[in-house]
Short mmCIF file of C-alpha atoms in Angstrom, two decimals:
data_model
loop_
_atom_site.label_atom_id
_atom_site.label_comp_id
_atom_site.label_asym_id
_atom_site.label_seq_id
_atom_site.Cartn_x
_atom_site.Cartn_y
_atom_site.Cartn_z
CA MET D 4 -4.83 26.94 -10.05
CA SER D 5 -3.43 26.05 -6.58
CA VAL D 6 -0.37 24.70 -5.18
CA VAL D 7 -0.20 22.90 -1.80
CA ILE D 8 2.91 21.39 -0.25
CA GLU D 9 2.28 19.37 2.75
CA ARG D 10 4.79 18.11 5.04
CA LEU D 11 4.29 15.39 7.27
CA GLU D 12 6.67 14.65 10.22
CA VAL D 13 9.52 12.47 8.83
CA LEU D 14 10.97 10.21 11.27
CA ASP D 15 14.81 10.00 11.41
CA THR D 16 15.05 6.33 11.47
CA LEU D 17 18.81 5.99 10.12
CA VAL D 18 20.24 5.05 13.56
CA ASP D 19 17.71 2.24 14.35
CA ASP D 20 17.72 0.87 10.81
CA VAL D 21 21.51 0.65 10.93
CA ARG D 22 21.67 -0.82 14.43
CA ASP D 23 18.82 -3.17 13.56
CA GLY D 24 20.22 -4.32 10.00
CA LEU D 25 23.85 -4.47 10.82
CA THR D 26 23.52 -6.75 13.86
CA ARG D 27 21.56 -9.41 12.01
CA SER D 28 23.23 -12.73 11.28
CA LEU D 29 22.86 -11.65 7.42
CA LYS D 30 23.55 -8.02 7.72
CA GLU D 31 21.00 -5.76 5.92
CA LEU D 32 20.67 -2.09 5.08
CA PRO D 33 17.37 -0.68 3.76
CA PRO D 34 17.51 0.52 -0.17
CA LYS D 35 16.21 3.67 0.66
CA TYR D 36 19.59 4.92 2.02
CA PHE D 37 21.00 4.47 -1.55
CA TYR D 38 19.59 7.83 -2.03
CA ASP D 39 21.31 11.30 -1.52
CA GLU D 40 21.99 13.74 -4.22
CA ARG D 41 24.85 11.56 -5.65
CA GLY D 42 22.62 8.39 -5.27
CA SER D 43 19.78 9.96 -7.20
CA GLU D 44 22.15 11.06 -10.02
CA LEU D 45 23.70 7.40 -10.14
CA PHE D 46 20.13 6.02 -10.49
CA ASP D 47 19.23 8.33 -13.30
CA ARG D 48 22.39 7.01 -15.17
CA ILE D 49 21.23 3.55 -14.43
CA THR D 50 17.75 4.06 -16.02
CA SER D 51 19.41 5.07 -19.42
CA LEU D 52 21.96 2.09 -19.45
CA PRO D 53 21.59 -0.44 -22.14
CA GLU D 54 21.32 -3.43 -19.87
CA TYR D 55 18.69 -1.76 -17.63
CA TYR D 56 15.40 -2.39 -19.49
CA PRO D 57 12.69 -1.72 -16.92
CA THR D 58 12.51 2.20 -17.36
CA ARG D 59 12.11 2.23 -21.17
CA CYS D 60 9.92 -0.69 -21.30
CA GLU D 61 7.54 0.89 -18.66
CA ARG D 62 7.57 4.01 -20.60
CA GLN D 63 6.82 2.23 -23.83
CA ILE D 64 3.70 0.48 -22.12
CA LEU D 65 2.59 3.90 -20.92
CA ASN D 66 3.03 5.71 -24.05
CA ARG D 67 0.84 3.16 -25.70
CA HIS D 68 -1.84 2.44 -23.39
CA ALA D 69 -2.04 5.69 -21.23
CA PRO D 70 -5.08 6.96 -23.29
CA GLN D 71 -6.92 3.72 -22.66
CA ILE D 72 -6.26 3.76 -19.06
CA VAL D 73 -7.45 7.36 -18.88
CA GLU D 74 -10.52 6.39 -20.87
CA ALA D 75 -11.30 3.56 -18.80
CA SER D 76 -10.91 5.26 -15.39
CA ALA D 77 -12.19 8.69 -16.25
CA ALA D 78 -9.76 10.00 -13.62
CA GLU D 79 -9.83 13.24 -12.72
CA GLU D 80 -6.91 13.24 -10.16
CA LEU D 81 -3.57 11.43 -10.53
CA ILE D 82 -1.81 10.29 -7.31
CA GLU D 83 1.78 9.29 -7.61
CA LEU D 84 3.56 7.17 -4.88
CA GLY D 85 7.35 7.78 -5.02
CA SER D 86 6.82 10.33 -7.81
CA GLY D 87 10.30 11.87 -7.83
CA THR D 88 10.09 14.48 -10.61
CA ALA D 89 7.04 12.75 -12.07
CA SER D 90 9.00 11.55 -15.24
CA LYS D 91 7.36 8.06 -14.85
CA THR D 92 3.82 9.54 -15.05
CA ARG D 93 4.27 12.15 -18.10
CA ALA D 94 2.40 10.01 -20.36
CA LEU D 95 -0.62 9.76 -17.86
CA LEU D 96 -0.59 13.32 -17.31
CA TYR D 97 -0.57 14.25 -20.90
CA ALA D 98 -3.50 11.77 -21.66
CA MET D 99 -5.52 13.10 -18.65
CA ALA D 100 -4.90 16.53 -20.13
CA GLY D 101 -6.00 15.46 -23.78
CA HIS D 102 -8.98 13.89 -22.36
CA GLY D 103 -9.83 17.16 -20.64
CA SER D 104 -10.17 15.56 -17.40
CA LEU D 105 -6.98 16.42 -15.47
CA ARG D 106 -7.75 18.51 -12.36
CA ARG D 107 -5.35 17.70 -9.72
CA TYR D 108 -1.85 15.91 -9.51
CA VAL D 109 -0.79 14.56 -5.92
CA PRO D 110 2.90 13.89 -6.01
CA PHE D 111 3.73 11.92 -2.76
CA ASP D 112 7.49 11.53 -2.16
CA PHE D 113 10.03 11.42 0.78
CA ASP D 114 12.12 14.45 -0.79
CA PRO D 115 10.61 17.86 -0.60
CA SER D 116 12.91 19.19 -3.05
CA VAL D 117 11.57 17.04 -5.93
CA VAL D 118 7.87 17.41 -4.90
CA GLU D 119 8.37 21.22 -4.84
CA ALA D 120 10.22 21.17 -8.24
CA CYS D 121 7.56 18.71 -9.56
CA ALA D 122 4.70 21.13 -8.49
CA GLU D 123 6.47 24.11 -10.29
CA GLU D 124 7.11 22.46 -13.32
CA LEU D 125 3.84 20.82 -13.95
CA THR D 126 1.63 24.04 -13.01
CA GLU D 127 3.55 25.80 -15.90
CA LEU D 128 3.03 22.81 -18.41
CA TYR D 129 -0.74 22.49 -17.54
CA PRO D 130 -2.23 25.80 -16.56
CA GLY D 131 -5.07 25.37 -14.13
CA LEU D 132 -3.77 22.39 -12.65
CA ASP D 133 -3.95 22.11 -8.97
CA VAL D 134 -0.97 20.30 -7.11
CA HIS D 135 -1.22 18.96 -3.71
CA GLY D 136 2.25 17.58 -2.98
CA VAL D 137 2.87 15.62 0.23
CA VAL D 138 6.09 15.01 1.79
CA GLY D 139 6.28 11.85 3.67
CA ASP D 140 6.87 8.12 3.74
CA PHE D 141 4.16 6.54 1.55
CA GLY D 142 4.95 3.20 3.29
CA ARG D 143 3.66 4.38 6.45
CA ASP D 144 1.65 7.65 5.67
CA LEU D 145 -0.89 6.50 3.11
CA GLY D 146 -3.54 7.78 5.36
CA SER D 147 -2.56 11.52 4.64
CA ILE D 148 -3.54 11.32 0.82
CA PRO D 149 -5.90 13.95 0.31
CA GLU D 150 -9.55 12.70 -0.56
CA GLY D 151 -10.80 13.45 -4.02
CA ASN D 152 -12.97 12.41 -6.94
CA ARG D 153 -12.05 9.49 -9.42
CA ARG D 154 -8.45 9.11 -8.48
CA LEU D 155 -5.84 7.21 -10.59
CA PHE D 156 -3.16 5.93 -8.19
CA ALA D 157 0.17 5.19 -9.74
CA PHE D 158 3.19 3.07 -8.28
CA LEU D 159 5.50 2.54 -11.02
CA GLY D 160 9.15 1.89 -11.86
CA GLY D 161 8.95 -1.83 -10.35
CA THR D 162 9.12 -0.31 -6.91
CA ILE D 163 6.31 -2.66 -5.37
CA GLY D 164 9.32 -5.38 -5.93
CA ASN D 165 11.42 -3.72 -3.52
CA LEU D 166 9.12 -4.95 -0.59
CA LEU D 167 9.36 -8.38 0.80
CA PRO D 168 6.38 -10.49 0.43
CA ASP D 169 4.72 -9.66 3.81
CA GLU D 170 5.39 -5.69 3.26
CA ARG D 171 3.95 -6.03 -0.09
CA ALA D 172 0.85 -7.59 1.39
CA GLU D 173 0.48 -4.95 3.89
CA PHE D 174 1.27 -2.13 1.58
CA LEU D 175 -1.58 -3.34 -0.87
CA ASP D 176 -3.94 -3.83 1.98
CA ARG D 177 -3.44 -0.27 3.30
CA LEU D 178 -3.62 1.03 -0.24
CA ARG D 179 -6.97 -1.01 -0.86
CA VAL D 180 -8.49 0.67 2.31
CA GLN D 181 -7.76 4.18 0.72
CA MET D 182 -9.58 3.56 -2.64
CA GLU D 183 -13.23 4.57 -3.36
CA PRO D 184 -15.15 2.39 -5.69
CA ASP D 185 -14.47 4.90 -8.46
CA ASP D 186 -10.62 5.10 -8.06
CA ARG D 187 -8.36 2.92 -10.20
CA LEU D 188 -4.64 1.67 -9.75
CA VAL D 189 -1.75 1.10 -11.99
CA ILE D 190 1.44 -0.67 -10.79
CA GLY D 191 4.53 -1.29 -12.47
CA THR D 192 5.98 -4.73 -12.30
CA ASP D 193 9.14 -6.35 -13.51
CA LEU D 194 8.40 -9.80 -14.96
CA VAL D 195 10.21 -13.25 -14.58
CA LYS D 196 12.60 -13.86 -17.53
CA ASP D 197 16.02 -15.24 -18.59
CA ARG D 198 18.29 -14.99 -15.84
CA GLY D 199 21.13 -13.64 -17.77
CA LEU D 200 19.07 -10.68 -18.80
CA LEU D 201 17.94 -10.15 -15.39
CA GLU D 202 21.29 -10.26 -13.92
CA ALA D 203 22.81 -8.28 -16.56
CA ALA D 204 20.49 -5.33 -15.62
CA TYR D 205 22.06 -5.15 -12.27
CA ASN D 206 25.53 -5.86 -13.22
CA ASP D 207 26.25 -3.30 -15.92
CA SER D 208 29.17 -3.37 -17.91
CA GLU D 209 29.93 0.37 -16.92
CA GLY D 210 29.75 -0.25 -13.03
CA VAL D 211 27.16 2.37 -12.35
CA THR D 212 25.15 -0.07 -10.47
CA ALA D 213 28.13 -1.12 -8.45
CA GLU D 214 28.66 2.58 -7.52
CA PHE D 215 25.11 3.07 -6.73
CA ASN D 216 25.03 -0.02 -4.39
CA ARG D 217 28.24 1.15 -2.61
CA ASN D 218 26.80 4.59 -2.06
CA VAL D 219 24.80 3.40 0.65
CA LEU D 220 27.91 3.21 2.75
CA ARG D 221 28.73 6.73 1.80
CA VAL D 222 25.23 7.88 2.95
CA ILE D 223 26.02 5.91 6.46
CA ASN D 224 29.45 7.70 6.74
CA SER D 225 27.88 11.06 6.10
CA GLY D 226 24.81 10.60 8.35
CA LEU D 227 26.35 8.73 11.07
CA ASP D 228 30.14 9.67 11.18
CA ALA D 229 31.04 6.00 10.05
CA ASP D 230 34.23 4.99 8.66
CA PHE D 231 33.26 2.52 5.97
CA ASP D 232 35.68 2.18 3.08
CA PRO D 233 33.17 2.00 0.11
CA GLU D 234 35.87 0.58 -2.14
CA ALA D 235 36.70 -2.45 0.47
CA PHE D 236 33.29 -3.68 -0.64
CA GLU D 237 32.49 -5.29 -3.90
CA HIS D 238 29.07 -5.33 -5.49
CA VAL D 239 27.15 -8.55 -5.82
CA ALA D 240 23.74 -9.09 -7.74
CA PHE D 241 22.10 -12.38 -8.46
CA PHE D 242 18.70 -13.86 -9.31
CA ASP D 243 17.43 -16.04 -6.52
CA GLU D 244 15.18 -18.26 -8.26
CA ALA D 245 13.36 -19.64 -5.28
CA ASN D 246 12.29 -16.10 -4.05
CA SER D 247 11.79 -14.86 -7.69
CA TRP D 248 13.96 -11.63 -6.80
CA ILE D 249 16.99 -10.17 -7.73
CA GLU D 250 19.33 -9.65 -4.59
CA MET D 251 22.03 -7.03 -4.25
CA ARG D 252 24.79 -7.29 -1.81
CA LEU D 253 28.04 -5.56 -0.87
CA ARG D 254 30.94 -8.15 -0.17
CA ALA D 255 33.76 -7.40 2.28
CA LYS D 256 37.16 -7.69 0.32
CA GLY D 257 39.09 -8.82 3.41
CA ALA D 258 38.40 -8.67 7.39
CA GLN D 259 37.16 -5.29 8.51
CA ARG D 260 36.28 -3.45 11.46
CA VAL D 261 33.93 -0.33 11.12
CA ARG D 262 33.12 2.35 13.67
CA ILE D 263 29.68 3.98 13.28
CA ASP D 264 29.97 6.67 16.04
CA GLY D 265 26.57 8.13 15.45
CA ALA D 266 24.84 5.01 16.38
CA ASP D 267 27.53 3.95 18.83
CA LEU D 268 28.33 0.83 17.23
CA GLU D 269 31.35 -1.12 16.08
CA ILE D 270 30.89 -3.88 13.62
CA THR D 271 33.34 -6.66 12.31
CA PHE D 272 33.25 -8.21 8.79
CA ALA D 273 35.00 -11.49 7.96
CA ASP D 274 36.40 -11.90 4.52
CA GLY D 275 33.71 -12.37 2.03
CA GLU D 276 30.99 -11.42 4.53
CA GLU D 277 27.98 -9.71 2.86
CA ILE D 278 25.33 -7.07 3.45
CA ARG D 279 22.15 -7.31 1.68
CA THR D 280 21.03 -3.95 0.32
CA GLU D 281 18.05 -4.58 -1.94
CA VAL D 282 15.64 -7.29 -3.18
CA SER D 283 13.86 -6.68 -6.59
CA ALA D 284 11.09 -9.14 -7.02
CA LYS D 285 10.05 -10.18 -10.44
CA PHE D 286 6.54 -11.33 -11.16
CA THR D 287 4.26 -13.43 -13.56
CA ARG D 288 0.84 -11.95 -14.52
CA GLU D 289 -0.74 -14.94 -12.23
CA ALA D 290 1.35 -13.50 -9.11
CA VAL D 291 0.51 -10.10 -9.61
CA GLU D 292 -3.31 -10.92 -9.86
CA ARG D 293 -3.16 -13.13 -6.97
CA GLU D 294 -1.39 -10.60 -4.74
CA LEU D 295 -3.84 -7.93 -5.80
CA ARG D 296 -6.87 -10.29 -5.14
CA GLU D 297 -5.64 -11.00 -1.59
CA ALA D 298 -5.48 -7.38 -0.95
CA GLY D 299 -9.18 -6.91 -2.08
CA LEU D 300 -8.05 -5.54 -5.50
CA ARG D 301 -9.44 -6.68 -8.97
CA LEU D 302 -7.19 -6.94 -12.17
CA ASP D 303 -8.88 -5.37 -15.13
CA GLU D 304 -6.12 -5.29 -17.60
CA PHE D 305 -2.50 -6.35 -17.69
CA PHE D 306 -0.33 -4.55 -20.17
CA THR D 307 3.29 -5.68 -21.15
CA ASP D 308 5.91 -4.08 -23.71
CA GLY D 309 6.46 -5.70 -27.10
CA SER D 310 9.32 -7.83 -25.61
CA GLN D 311 7.12 -8.93 -22.54
CA LEU D 312 9.79 -7.98 -20.12
CA PHE D 313 7.79 -5.54 -17.94
CA GLY D 314 4.10 -5.46 -16.96
CA LEU D 315 1.61 -2.69 -15.84
CA ALA D 316 -1.15 -3.88 -13.88
CA PHE D 317 -4.56 -1.80 -14.08
CA ALA D 318 -6.84 -2.43 -11.29
CA ARG D 319 -9.85 -1.45 -9.09
CA ALA D 320 -11.08 -1.92 -5.76
CA ALA D 321 -13.35 -4.97 -5.09
CA PRO D 322 -15.79 -4.57 -2.32
CA LEU D 323 -14.89 -4.39 1.28
CA ALA D 324 -15.42 -7.31 3.51
CA PRO D 325 -18.26 -6.54 5.99
CA GLY D 326 -16.93 -4.54 8.78
CA ARG D 327 -13.77 -3.42 7.05
CA ALA D 328 -13.36 0.44 7.11
CA SER D 329 -13.48 2.29 3.73
CA SER D 330 -10.79 4.67 4.67
CA ALA D 331 -8.06 5.13 7.14
#
């Protein structure tokens, strides 16, 4: 058993992201800034709400199909992008251990505390397991994934949907370059469905998602000495059918002026003006297969839960085009 925690240089991009996003015609803030300790706690609450189906549906799929995925991939190593506490991949780890093939787990996350806690817990659960944690931004640092044999990459939770189409294409292309012929990939994708069901998942009756959405303003207040009044903004979430995504926004309740001293910025809001804080794309199987194919990946299986609300794509790398590198 060995534990390695690799800490990559983490760039502090909050100032640049806030300056760029809040000076656009449609003001925007990246969803990664939902997450401080309070934001993480709120999201954990969201995943257990009755309206929020993605977490329980993905868990149902993994509990049912993890042995099949492990058997088909013969994976010896599990690499989880955006690992958190590894709660999403427990079924895969369990199946790999039962198959007798589990050798190494690579949690990749921005938060060093969850990578360290995950490493400690899993080495207790699986004696002899090697853990190579990577603390960094998987959107930028895929090249820091350690080399290995028969790796299973996991990108779960529907997080792929938080990327805009061009960002998804770039991410999948970079991920394909990292994959060797015997590697495999599982990606969790939320599926297109009834608008009412979709919008209810992001407008829960307890108001937890609204508090989670407003938490981005608290993070900016704390990080950049800003004076946002989070309660002066209302939560908005709706399905944009043309783009096939849920969009979350914060809408100003009255005209406002906000100072962001840490970014040397003063921003005005008209009554009803909005900040876009997240998109969450919804897919069909055909759309998933097309985007994978365009990135040089081949869909082998597409699993869904019993109600066909959520999908799990199981894919491999197609041969690289001539002249294209096999790793980067």
